[in-house]
Amino acid sequence: MITASPHSRLSSAAPDWRALWRDAITDPLELLQAVGLGDRTDLIPSDGAGFALRVPRGFVARMRHGDAADPLLLQVLPQRAEHDRVAGFTLDAVGDMASRSGQGFLHKYHGRALLIASGSCAVNCRYCFRRHFPYGEEIAAASQWRDALAQLEADPSISELILSGGDPLSLATSKLEDLSRGLAAIPHVRRIRIHTRLPVVLPERIDDAFLKWLASLPLQKVVVLHANHANEFDAGVDAACARLRDAGATLLNQSVLLRGINDHADTLADLSERMLAAGVMPYYLHQLDRVHGTAHFEVGDAEAIALLETLRARLPGYLVPRLVREIGGDTSKRPL
């Protein structure tokens, strides 16, 4: 009997992810036209709300045509409400800069260090908690990761390395290979965790070269995806998730609770069920990080807790994400 290789789920005819990245929609008017809302220019601010639009066309194809309330569209379309100044909403809601201990190196929690691997994303989510982050000075991948690797080597308490951003999978696989070569000399780092939205919004990124690198890592591998709605999953995303599992990764998902997008028990239950079908386990449901420009997405704590209670009554426990808030200076995420 012939056994399929771990990467046989990937078609050699798949489009190059870098070309698809470059072809992303960056003009709000073009996005409206693509989803059948070309006459609804009233939906968008004239200046893009100070945070650029970027969304891959494959993700746009999953949006409901002609629906201004589509939950995928609302995650990426600039809105006038982003200009509102709301008390309690700041530029650095989670205390990233206070936890910085080197170039792109954040050390918030015991045993874990986070690298700002890249400042680039394939999609710009309007609720992004790092939409004001100074990426220009804070990229850990600079200089072949030397500063980050030196800090990791000097602190034997760190057993898990988290790659974040931006999106770490925006980096070329050769850049990730540079990092893993350096990690080989640091035996106390036993696990790598990659926080990425690319397998969801641009699943073509999970290509042969990346899978070969991931499978070769002599570390425990955890990939934390970011999806907020069941409609974000399609056959391409399912296939990317299967490839990641084939390469030895444990797949988790973290979502953000967002007003008008997933603030309903049915929507959250559908998301958990759809993730399980793709081989992804729910991890966190984050309360919105209170970053300037995002207040219109906020769901109150009492409403959020009630939603989770409804989910617990409907779903098996393993499909109920943990509702948390991140507070700068805390030693862990704060359960609600």
PDB file of C-alpha atoms in Angstrom, residues 23-276:
ATOM      1  CA  ASP A  23      -2.637  41.519  -5.193  1.00  0.00           C
ATOM      2  CA  ALA A  24      -4.557  42.281  -1.983  1.00  0.00           C
ATOM      3  CA  ILE A  25      -7.225  44.996  -2.048  1.00  0.00           C
ATOM      4  CA  THR A  26      -5.976  48.213  -0.438  1.00  0.00           C
ATOM      5  CA  ASP A  27      -8.623  50.690  -1.679  1.00  0.00           C
ATOM      6  CA  PRO A  28     -11.897  50.826   0.324  1.00  0.00           C
ATOM      7  CA  LEU A  29     -13.834  51.814  -2.804  1.00  0.00           C
ATOM      8  CA  GLU A  30     -12.509  48.755  -4.639  1.00  0.00           C
ATOM      9  CA  LEU A  31     -13.510  46.571  -1.710  1.00  0.00           C
ATOM     10  CA  LEU A  32     -17.057  47.949  -1.724  1.00  0.00           C
ATOM     11  CA  GLN A  33     -17.262  47.372  -5.471  1.00  0.00           C
ATOM     12  CA  ALA A  34     -16.015  43.785  -5.076  1.00  0.00           C
ATOM     13  CA  VAL A  35     -18.786  42.916  -2.610  1.00  0.00           C
ATOM     14  CA  GLY A  36     -21.589  44.607  -4.530  1.00  0.00           C
ATOM     15  CA  LEU A  37     -21.726  47.760  -2.425  1.00  0.00           C
ATOM     16  CA  GLY A  38     -20.159  50.200  -4.856  1.00  0.00           C
ATOM     17  CA  ASP A  39     -22.920  52.758  -4.230  1.00  0.00           C
ATOM     18  CA  ARG A  40     -22.385  52.751  -0.422  1.00  0.00           C
ATOM     19  CA  THR A  41     -19.523  55.219  -0.155  1.00  0.00           C
ATOM     20  CA  ASP A  42     -21.325  56.572   2.902  1.00  0.00           C
ATOM     21  CA  LEU A  43     -19.950  53.554   4.800  1.00  0.00           C
ATOM     22  CA  ILE A  44     -16.329  54.684   4.763  1.00  0.00           C
ATOM     23  CA  PRO A  45     -14.348  57.724   5.952  1.00  0.00           C
ATOM     24  CA  SER A  46     -12.534  59.776   3.345  1.00  0.00           C
ATOM     25  CA  ASP A  47      -9.103  59.225   4.927  1.00  0.00           C
ATOM     26  CA  GLY A  48      -9.187  55.482   5.702  1.00  0.00           C
ATOM     27  CA  ALA A  49      -9.460  56.273   9.447  1.00  0.00           C
ATOM     28  CA  GLY A  50      -5.691  56.516   9.765  1.00  0.00           C
ATOM     29  CA  PHE A  51      -5.145  52.754   9.426  1.00  0.00           C
ATOM     30  CA  ALA A  52      -4.602  51.317   5.979  1.00  0.00           C
ATOM     31  CA  LEU A  53      -6.921  48.762   4.420  1.00  0.00           C
ATOM     32  CA  ARG A  54      -5.406  45.463   3.298  1.00  0.00           C
ATOM     33  CA  VAL A  55      -7.390  42.299   2.582  1.00  0.00           C
ATOM     34  CA  PRO A  56      -6.589  39.335   0.293  1.00  0.00           C
ATOM     35  CA  ARG A  57      -9.058  38.705  -2.506  1.00  0.00           C
ATOM     36  CA  GLY A  58      -9.609  35.116  -1.367  1.00  0.00           C
ATOM     37  CA  PHE A  59     -10.926  36.395   1.957  1.00  0.00           C
ATOM     38  CA  VAL A  60     -13.129  38.930   0.159  1.00  0.00           C
ATOM     39  CA  ALA A  61     -14.630  36.057  -1.864  1.00  0.00           C
ATOM     40  CA  ARG A  62     -16.033  34.602   1.375  1.00  0.00           C
ATOM     41  CA  MET A  63     -18.024  37.785   2.120  1.00  0.00           C
ATOM     42  CA  ARG A  64     -21.756  37.918   1.427  1.00  0.00           C
ATOM     43  CA  HIS A  65     -22.385  39.902  -1.743  1.00  0.00           C
ATOM     44  CA  GLY A  66     -24.450  43.038  -1.200  1.00  0.00           C
ATOM     45  CA  ASP A  67     -24.509  42.751   2.607  1.00  0.00           C
ATOM     46  CA  ALA A  68     -23.142  45.840   4.380  1.00  0.00           C
ATOM     47  CA  ALA A  69     -23.386  43.970   7.693  1.00  0.00           C
ATOM     48  CA  ASP A  70     -21.367  40.969   6.547  1.00  0.00           C
ATOM     49  CA  PRO A  71     -19.225  39.863   9.533  1.00  0.00           C
ATOM     50  CA  LEU A  72     -16.078  39.420   7.451  1.00  0.00           C
ATOM     51  CA  LEU A  73     -16.464  42.780   5.725  1.00  0.00           C
ATOM     52  CA  LEU A  74     -16.921  44.611   9.043  1.00  0.00           C
ATOM     53  CA  GLN A  75     -13.633  43.224  10.315  1.00  0.00           C
ATOM     54  CA  VAL A  76     -11.640  44.956   7.572  1.00  0.00           C
ATOM     55  CA  LEU A  77     -13.624  47.909   6.186  1.00  0.00           C
ATOM     56  CA  PRO A  78     -12.539  51.338   7.556  1.00  0.00           C
ATOM     57  CA  GLN A  79     -15.345  53.033   9.479  1.00  0.00           C
ATOM     58  CA  ARG A  80     -16.020  56.588  10.555  1.00  0.00           C
ATOM     59  CA  ALA A  81     -16.378  55.457  14.176  1.00  0.00           C
ATOM     60  CA  GLU A  82     -12.616  54.852  14.258  1.00  0.00           C
ATOM     61  CA  HIS A  83     -12.192  58.617  14.603  1.00  0.00           C
ATOM     62  CA  ASP A  84     -14.197  58.728  17.837  1.00  0.00           C
ATOM     63  CA  ARG A  85     -12.181  59.515  20.949  1.00  0.00           C
ATOM     64  CA  VAL A  86     -13.536  57.408  23.795  1.00  0.00           C
ATOM     65  CA  ALA A  87     -12.345  57.571  27.395  1.00  0.00           C
ATOM     66  CA  GLY A  88     -10.284  54.559  28.396  1.00  0.00           C
ATOM     67  CA  PHE A  89      -9.158  53.740  24.847  1.00  0.00           C
ATOM     68  CA  THR A  90      -5.409  54.314  24.430  1.00  0.00           C
ATOM     69  CA  LEU A  91      -2.565  53.662  21.973  1.00  0.00           C
ATOM     70  CA  ASP A  92      -1.065  50.737  23.942  1.00  0.00           C
ATOM     71  CA  ALA A  93      -3.915  49.044  25.771  1.00  0.00           C
ATOM     72  CA  VAL A  94      -2.035  45.870  26.777  1.00  0.00           C
ATOM     73  CA  GLY A  95       1.239  47.394  27.971  1.00  0.00           C
ATOM     74  CA  ASP A  96       3.435  46.073  25.174  1.00  0.00           C
ATOM     75  CA  MET A  97       6.029  48.810  25.484  1.00  0.00           C
ATOM     76  CA  ALA A  98       6.309  48.425  29.249  1.00  0.00           C
ATOM     77  CA  SER A  99       7.166  44.740  28.799  1.00  0.00           C
ATOM     78  CA  ARG A 100       9.787  45.376  26.120  1.00  0.00           C
ATOM     79  CA  SER A 101      13.268  44.152  27.068  1.00  0.00           C
ATOM     80  CA  GLY A 102      14.982  44.351  23.674  1.00  0.00           C
ATOM     81  CA  GLN A 103      14.362  45.009  19.998  1.00  0.00           C
ATOM     82  CA  GLY A 104      11.003  43.384  19.299  1.00  0.00           C
ATOM     83  CA  PHE A 105      11.387  41.241  22.443  1.00  0.00           C
ATOM     84  CA  LEU A 106       8.490  41.265  24.955  1.00  0.00           C
ATOM     85  CA  HIS A 107       8.691  39.383  28.233  1.00  0.00           C
ATOM     86  CA  LYS A 108       5.305  39.590  29.957  1.00  0.00           C
ATOM     87  CA  TYR A 109       4.758  36.164  31.477  1.00  0.00           C
ATOM     88  CA  HIS A 110       6.931  33.639  33.292  1.00  0.00           C
ATOM     89  CA  GLY A 111       8.530  31.024  31.061  1.00  0.00           C
ATOM     90  CA  ARG A 112       7.459  32.672  27.807  1.00  0.00           C
ATOM     91  CA  ALA A 113       8.968  35.331  25.585  1.00  0.00           C
ATOM     92  CA  LEU A 114       7.256  36.962  22.624  1.00  0.00           C
ATOM     93  CA  LEU A 115       9.027  38.200  19.517  1.00  0.00           C
ATOM     94  CA  ILE A 116       7.543  40.869  17.286  1.00  0.00           C
ATOM     95  CA  ALA A 117       8.751  38.918  14.284  1.00  0.00           C
ATOM     96  CA  SER A 118       7.319  41.239  11.638  1.00  0.00           C
ATOM     97  CA  GLY A 119       5.237  44.372  11.336  1.00  0.00           C
ATOM     98  CA  SER A 120       3.379  43.126   8.254  1.00  0.00           C
ATOM     99  CA  CYS A 121      -0.003  41.394   7.998  1.00  0.00           C
ATOM    100  CA  ALA A 122      -1.856  39.982   5.017  1.00  0.00           C
ATOM    101  CA  VAL A 123      -5.029  41.550   6.422  1.00  0.00           C
ATOM    102  CA  ASN A 124      -5.464  44.673   8.534  1.00  0.00           C
ATOM    103  CA  CYS A 125      -8.149  43.957  11.131  1.00  0.00           C
ATOM    104  CA  ARG A 126      -9.852  47.155  12.251  1.00  0.00           C
ATOM    105  CA  TYR A 127      -9.872  46.058  15.923  1.00  0.00           C
ATOM    106  CA  CYS A 128      -6.112  45.302  15.935  1.00  0.00           C
ATOM    107  CA  PHE A 129      -4.587  45.897  19.356  1.00  0.00           C
ATOM    108  CA  ARG A 130      -1.238  46.763  17.741  1.00  0.00           C
ATOM    109  CA  ARG A 131      -2.606  49.178  15.137  1.00  0.00           C
ATOM    110  CA  HIS A 132      -0.492  51.945  16.757  1.00  0.00           C
ATOM    111  CA  PHE A 133       2.584  49.831  17.569  1.00  0.00           C
ATOM    112  CA  PRO A 134       5.960  51.339  16.485  1.00  0.00           C
ATOM    113  CA  TYR A 135       6.951  48.470  14.224  1.00  0.00           C
ATOM    114  CA  GLY A 136       9.664  50.528  12.549  1.00  0.00           C
ATOM    115  CA  GLU A 137      11.894  50.238  15.625  1.00  0.00           C
ATOM    116  CA  GLU A 138      10.674  46.926  17.040  1.00  0.00           C
ATOM    117  CA  ILE A 139      11.278  44.038  14.641  1.00  0.00           C
ATOM    118  CA  ALA A 140      13.021  41.073  16.256  1.00  0.00           C
ATOM    119  CA  ALA A 141      13.969  39.560  12.883  1.00  0.00           C
ATOM    120  CA  ALA A 142      16.388  42.417  12.221  1.00  0.00           C
ATOM    121  CA  SER A 143      20.091  41.507  12.050  1.00  0.00           C
ATOM    122  CA  GLN A 144      19.398  37.770  11.727  1.00  0.00           C
ATOM    123  CA  TRP A 145      17.558  37.738  15.076  1.00  0.00           C
ATOM    124  CA  ARG A 146      20.841  38.340  16.967  1.00  0.00           C
ATOM    125  CA  ASP A 147      19.454  40.484  19.798  1.00  0.00           C
ATOM    126  CA  ALA A 148      16.472  38.184  20.362  1.00  0.00           C
ATOM    127  CA  LEU A 149      18.611  35.040  20.370  1.00  0.00           C
ATOM    128  CA  ALA A 150      21.066  36.581  22.819  1.00  0.00           C
ATOM    129  CA  GLN A 151      18.244  37.435  25.224  1.00  0.00           C
ATOM    130  CA  LEU A 152      16.772  33.956  24.962  1.00  0.00           C
ATOM    131  CA  GLU A 153      20.120  32.324  25.604  1.00  0.00           C
ATOM    132  CA  ALA A 154      20.720  34.509  28.663  1.00  0.00           C
ATOM    133  CA  ASP A 155      17.446  33.551  30.378  1.00  0.00           C
ATOM    134  CA  PRO A 156      17.115  29.807  31.112  1.00  0.00           C
ATOM    135  CA  SER A 157      13.634  30.367  32.606  1.00  0.00           C
ATOM    136  CA  ILE A 158      12.223  30.783  29.074  1.00  0.00           C
ATOM    137  CA  SER A 159      10.963  27.463  27.725  1.00  0.00           C
ATOM    138  CA  GLU A 160       8.464  28.743  25.149  1.00  0.00           C
ATOM    139  CA  LEU A 161       9.083  31.177  22.312  1.00  0.00           C
ATOM    140  CA  ILE A 162       6.055  32.960  20.856  1.00  0.00           C
ATOM    141  CA  LEU A 163       6.242  34.451  17.371  1.00  0.00           C
ATOM    142  CA  SER A 164       3.799  37.291  16.864  1.00  0.00           C
ATOM    143  CA  GLY A 165       3.641  40.583  15.021  1.00  0.00           C
ATOM    144  CA  GLY A 166       2.205  41.729  12.671  1.00  0.00           C
ATOM    145  CA  ASP A 167       2.158  38.196  11.387  1.00  0.00           C
ATOM    146  CA  PRO A 168       5.284  36.034  11.638  1.00  0.00           C
ATOM    147  CA  LEU A 169       4.274  34.085   8.538  1.00  0.00           C
ATOM    148  CA  SER A 170       4.627  37.279   6.516  1.00  0.00           C
ATOM    149  CA  LEU A 171       8.352  36.525   6.708  1.00  0.00           C
ATOM    150  CA  ALA A 172      10.022  34.439   4.034  1.00  0.00           C
ATOM    151  CA  THR A 173      10.591  30.861   5.147  1.00  0.00           C
ATOM    152  CA  SER A 174      14.350  31.453   4.813  1.00  0.00           C
ATOM    153  CA  LYS A 175      14.065  34.098   7.559  1.00  0.00           C
ATOM    154  CA  LEU A 176      12.319  31.583   9.827  1.00  0.00           C
ATOM    155  CA  GLU A 177      15.095  29.117   9.066  1.00  0.00           C
ATOM    156  CA  ASP A 178      17.621  31.685  10.327  1.00  0.00           C
ATOM    157  CA  LEU A 179      15.748  31.781  13.633  1.00  0.00           C
ATOM    158  CA  SER A 180      15.533  28.011  14.044  1.00  0.00           C
ATOM    159  CA  ARG A 181      19.261  27.626  13.384  1.00  0.00           C
ATOM    160  CA  GLY A 182      19.914  30.009  16.253  1.00  0.00           C
ATOM    161  CA  LEU A 183      17.430  28.229  18.518  1.00  0.00           C
ATOM    162  CA  ALA A 184      19.312  24.957  18.055  1.00  0.00           C
ATOM    163  CA  ALA A 185      21.980  26.279  20.406  1.00  0.00           C
ATOM    164  CA  ILE A 186      19.485  27.175  23.170  1.00  0.00           C
ATOM    165  CA  PRO A 187      18.348  23.888  24.772  1.00  0.00           C
ATOM    166  CA  HIS A 188      16.027  25.454  27.381  1.00  0.00           C
ATOM    167  CA  VAL A 189      13.644  26.643  24.620  1.00  0.00           C
ATOM    168  CA  ARG A 190      11.519  23.523  24.158  1.00  0.00           C
ATOM    169  CA  ARG A 191       8.414  24.849  22.447  1.00  0.00           C
ATOM    170  CA  ILE A 192       7.613  27.332  19.689  1.00  0.00           C
ATOM    171  CA  ARG A 193       4.200  28.964  19.397  1.00  0.00           C
ATOM    172  CA  ILE A 194       3.247  30.806  16.221  1.00  0.00           C
ATOM    173  CA  HIS A 195       0.392  33.303  16.334  1.00  0.00           C
ATOM    174  CA  THR A 196      -0.840  33.786  12.783  1.00  0.00           C
ATOM    175  CA  ARG A 197      -3.892  34.771  10.758  1.00  0.00           C
ATOM    176  CA  LEU A 198      -2.392  33.785   7.410  1.00  0.00           C
ATOM    177  CA  PRO A 199      -3.673  30.181   7.259  1.00  0.00           C
ATOM    178  CA  VAL A 200      -7.177  31.713   7.525  1.00  0.00           C
ATOM    179  CA  VAL A 201      -6.916  34.776   5.283  1.00  0.00           C
ATOM    180  CA  LEU A 202      -4.206  33.529   2.880  1.00  0.00           C
ATOM    181  CA  PRO A 203      -4.012  29.726   3.203  1.00  0.00           C
ATOM    182  CA  GLU A 204      -1.661  29.510   0.216  1.00  0.00           C
ATOM    183  CA  ARG A 205       1.102  30.631   2.621  1.00  0.00           C
ATOM    184  CA  ILE A 206       1.193  27.066   3.971  1.00  0.00           C
ATOM    185  CA  ASP A 207       3.364  25.872   1.101  1.00  0.00           C
ATOM    186  CA  ASP A 208       5.911  23.078   0.681  1.00  0.00           C
ATOM    187  CA  ALA A 209       8.896  25.103   1.863  1.00  0.00           C
ATOM    188  CA  PHE A 210       7.141  26.267   5.008  1.00  0.00           C
ATOM    189  CA  LEU A 211       5.846  22.797   5.834  1.00  0.00           C
ATOM    190  CA  LYS A 212       9.306  21.304   5.393  1.00  0.00           C
ATOM    191  CA  TRP A 213      10.698  23.870   7.839  1.00  0.00           C
ATOM    192  CA  LEU A 214       7.921  23.335  10.373  1.00  0.00           C
ATOM    193  CA  ALA A 215       8.166  19.546  10.258  1.00  0.00           C
ATOM    194  CA  SER A 216      11.945  19.706  10.754  1.00  0.00           C
ATOM    195  CA  LEU A 217      11.805  21.681  14.010  1.00  0.00           C
ATOM    196  CA  PRO A 218      13.011  19.582  16.981  1.00  0.00           C
ATOM    197  CA  LEU A 219      10.602  21.497  19.227  1.00  0.00           C
ATOM    198  CA  GLN A 220       7.011  21.137  20.309  1.00  0.00           C
ATOM    199  CA  LYS A 221       4.987  23.171  17.807  1.00  0.00           C
ATOM    200  CA  VAL A 222       1.796  25.084  18.536  1.00  0.00           C
ATOM    201  CA  VAL A 223       0.082  27.213  15.896  1.00  0.00           C
ATOM    202  CA  VAL A 224      -2.527  29.636  17.233  1.00  0.00           C
ATOM    203  CA  LEU A 225      -4.861  30.783  14.474  1.00  0.00           C
ATOM    204  CA  HIS A 226      -7.139  33.797  14.599  1.00  0.00           C
ATOM    205  CA  ALA A 227     -10.677  33.449  13.274  1.00  0.00           C
ATOM    206  CA  ASN A 228     -13.747  35.233  14.594  1.00  0.00           C
ATOM    207  CA  HIS A 229     -16.577  33.781  12.501  1.00  0.00           C
ATOM    208  CA  ALA A 230     -17.390  30.410  10.951  1.00  0.00           C
ATOM    209  CA  ASN A 231     -17.629  32.003   7.492  1.00  0.00           C
ATOM    210  CA  GLU A 232     -13.866  32.585   7.554  1.00  0.00           C
ATOM    211  CA  PHE A 233     -13.360  28.842   6.997  1.00  0.00           C
ATOM    212  CA  ASP A 234     -13.550  27.271   3.553  1.00  0.00           C
ATOM    213  CA  ALA A 235     -11.972  24.288   1.800  1.00  0.00           C
ATOM    214  CA  GLY A 236      -8.672  26.119   1.371  1.00  0.00           C
ATOM    215  CA  VAL A 237      -8.450  26.919   5.073  1.00  0.00           C
ATOM    216  CA  ASP A 238      -9.382  23.336   5.956  1.00  0.00           C
ATOM    217  CA  ALA A 239      -6.574  22.055   3.731  1.00  0.00           C
ATOM    218  CA  ALA A 240      -4.040  24.467   5.266  1.00  0.00           C
ATOM    219  CA  CYS A 241      -5.020  23.302   8.753  1.00  0.00           C
ATOM    220  CA  ALA A 242      -4.610  19.665   7.702  1.00  0.00           C
ATOM    221  CA  ARG A 243      -1.130  20.387   6.371  1.00  0.00           C
ATOM    222  CA  LEU A 244      -0.125  22.105   9.591  1.00  0.00           C
ATOM    223  CA  ARG A 245      -1.290  19.103  11.605  1.00  0.00           C
ATOM    224  CA  ASP A 246       0.554  16.756   9.249  1.00  0.00           C
ATOM    225  CA  ALA A 247       3.721  18.736  10.011  1.00  0.00           C
ATOM    226  CA  GLY A 248       3.295  18.044  13.722  1.00  0.00           C
ATOM    227  CA  ALA A 249       1.608  21.235  14.932  1.00  0.00           C
ATOM    228  CA  THR A 250      -1.100  21.458  17.565  1.00  0.00           C
ATOM    229  CA  LEU A 251      -3.754  23.892  16.290  1.00  0.00           C
ATOM    230  CA  LEU A 252      -5.593  26.326  18.541  1.00  0.00           C
ATOM    231  CA  ASN A 253      -7.688  29.392  17.783  1.00  0.00           C
ATOM    232  CA  GLN A 254      -8.144  32.694  19.518  1.00  0.00           C
ATOM    233  CA  SER A 255     -10.995  35.030  18.695  1.00  0.00           C
ATOM    234  CA  VAL A 256     -11.955  38.543  19.704  1.00  0.00           C
ATOM    235  CA  LEU A 257     -15.509  39.232  20.849  1.00  0.00           C
ATOM    236  CA  LEU A 258     -16.732  41.925  18.460  1.00  0.00           C
ATOM    237  CA  ARG A 259     -19.974  43.908  18.458  1.00  0.00           C
ATOM    238  CA  GLY A 260     -21.980  43.204  15.304  1.00  0.00           C
ATOM    239  CA  ILE A 261     -19.689  40.379  14.200  1.00  0.00           C
ATOM    240  CA  ASN A 262     -19.796  37.481  16.664  1.00  0.00           C
ATOM    241  CA  ASP A 263     -21.651  38.801  19.728  1.00  0.00           C
ATOM    242  CA  HIS A 264     -24.357  36.114  19.600  1.00  0.00           C
ATOM    243  CA  ALA A 265     -24.342  32.635  21.127  1.00  0.00           C
ATOM    244  CA  ASP A 266     -25.403  30.997  17.853  1.00  0.00           C
ATOM    245  CA  THR A 267     -22.510  32.656  16.022  1.00  0.00           C
ATOM    246  CA  LEU A 268     -19.944  31.607  18.626  1.00  0.00           C
ATOM    247  CA  ALA A 269     -21.315  28.046  18.745  1.00  0.00           C
ATOM    248  CA  ASP A 270     -21.133  27.804  14.946  1.00  0.00           C
ATOM    249  CA  LEU A 271     -17.531  29.035  15.067  1.00  0.00           C
ATOM    250  CA  SER A 272     -16.515  26.391  17.615  1.00  0.00           C
ATOM    251  CA  GLU A 273     -18.185  23.618  15.624  1.00  0.00           C
ATOM    252  CA  ARG A 274     -16.629  24.802  12.367  1.00  0.00           C
ATOM    253  CA  MET A 275     -13.186  24.996  13.940  1.00  0.00           C
ATOM    254  CA  LEU A 276     -13.467  21.459  15.244  1.00  0.00           C
TER     255      LEU A 276
END
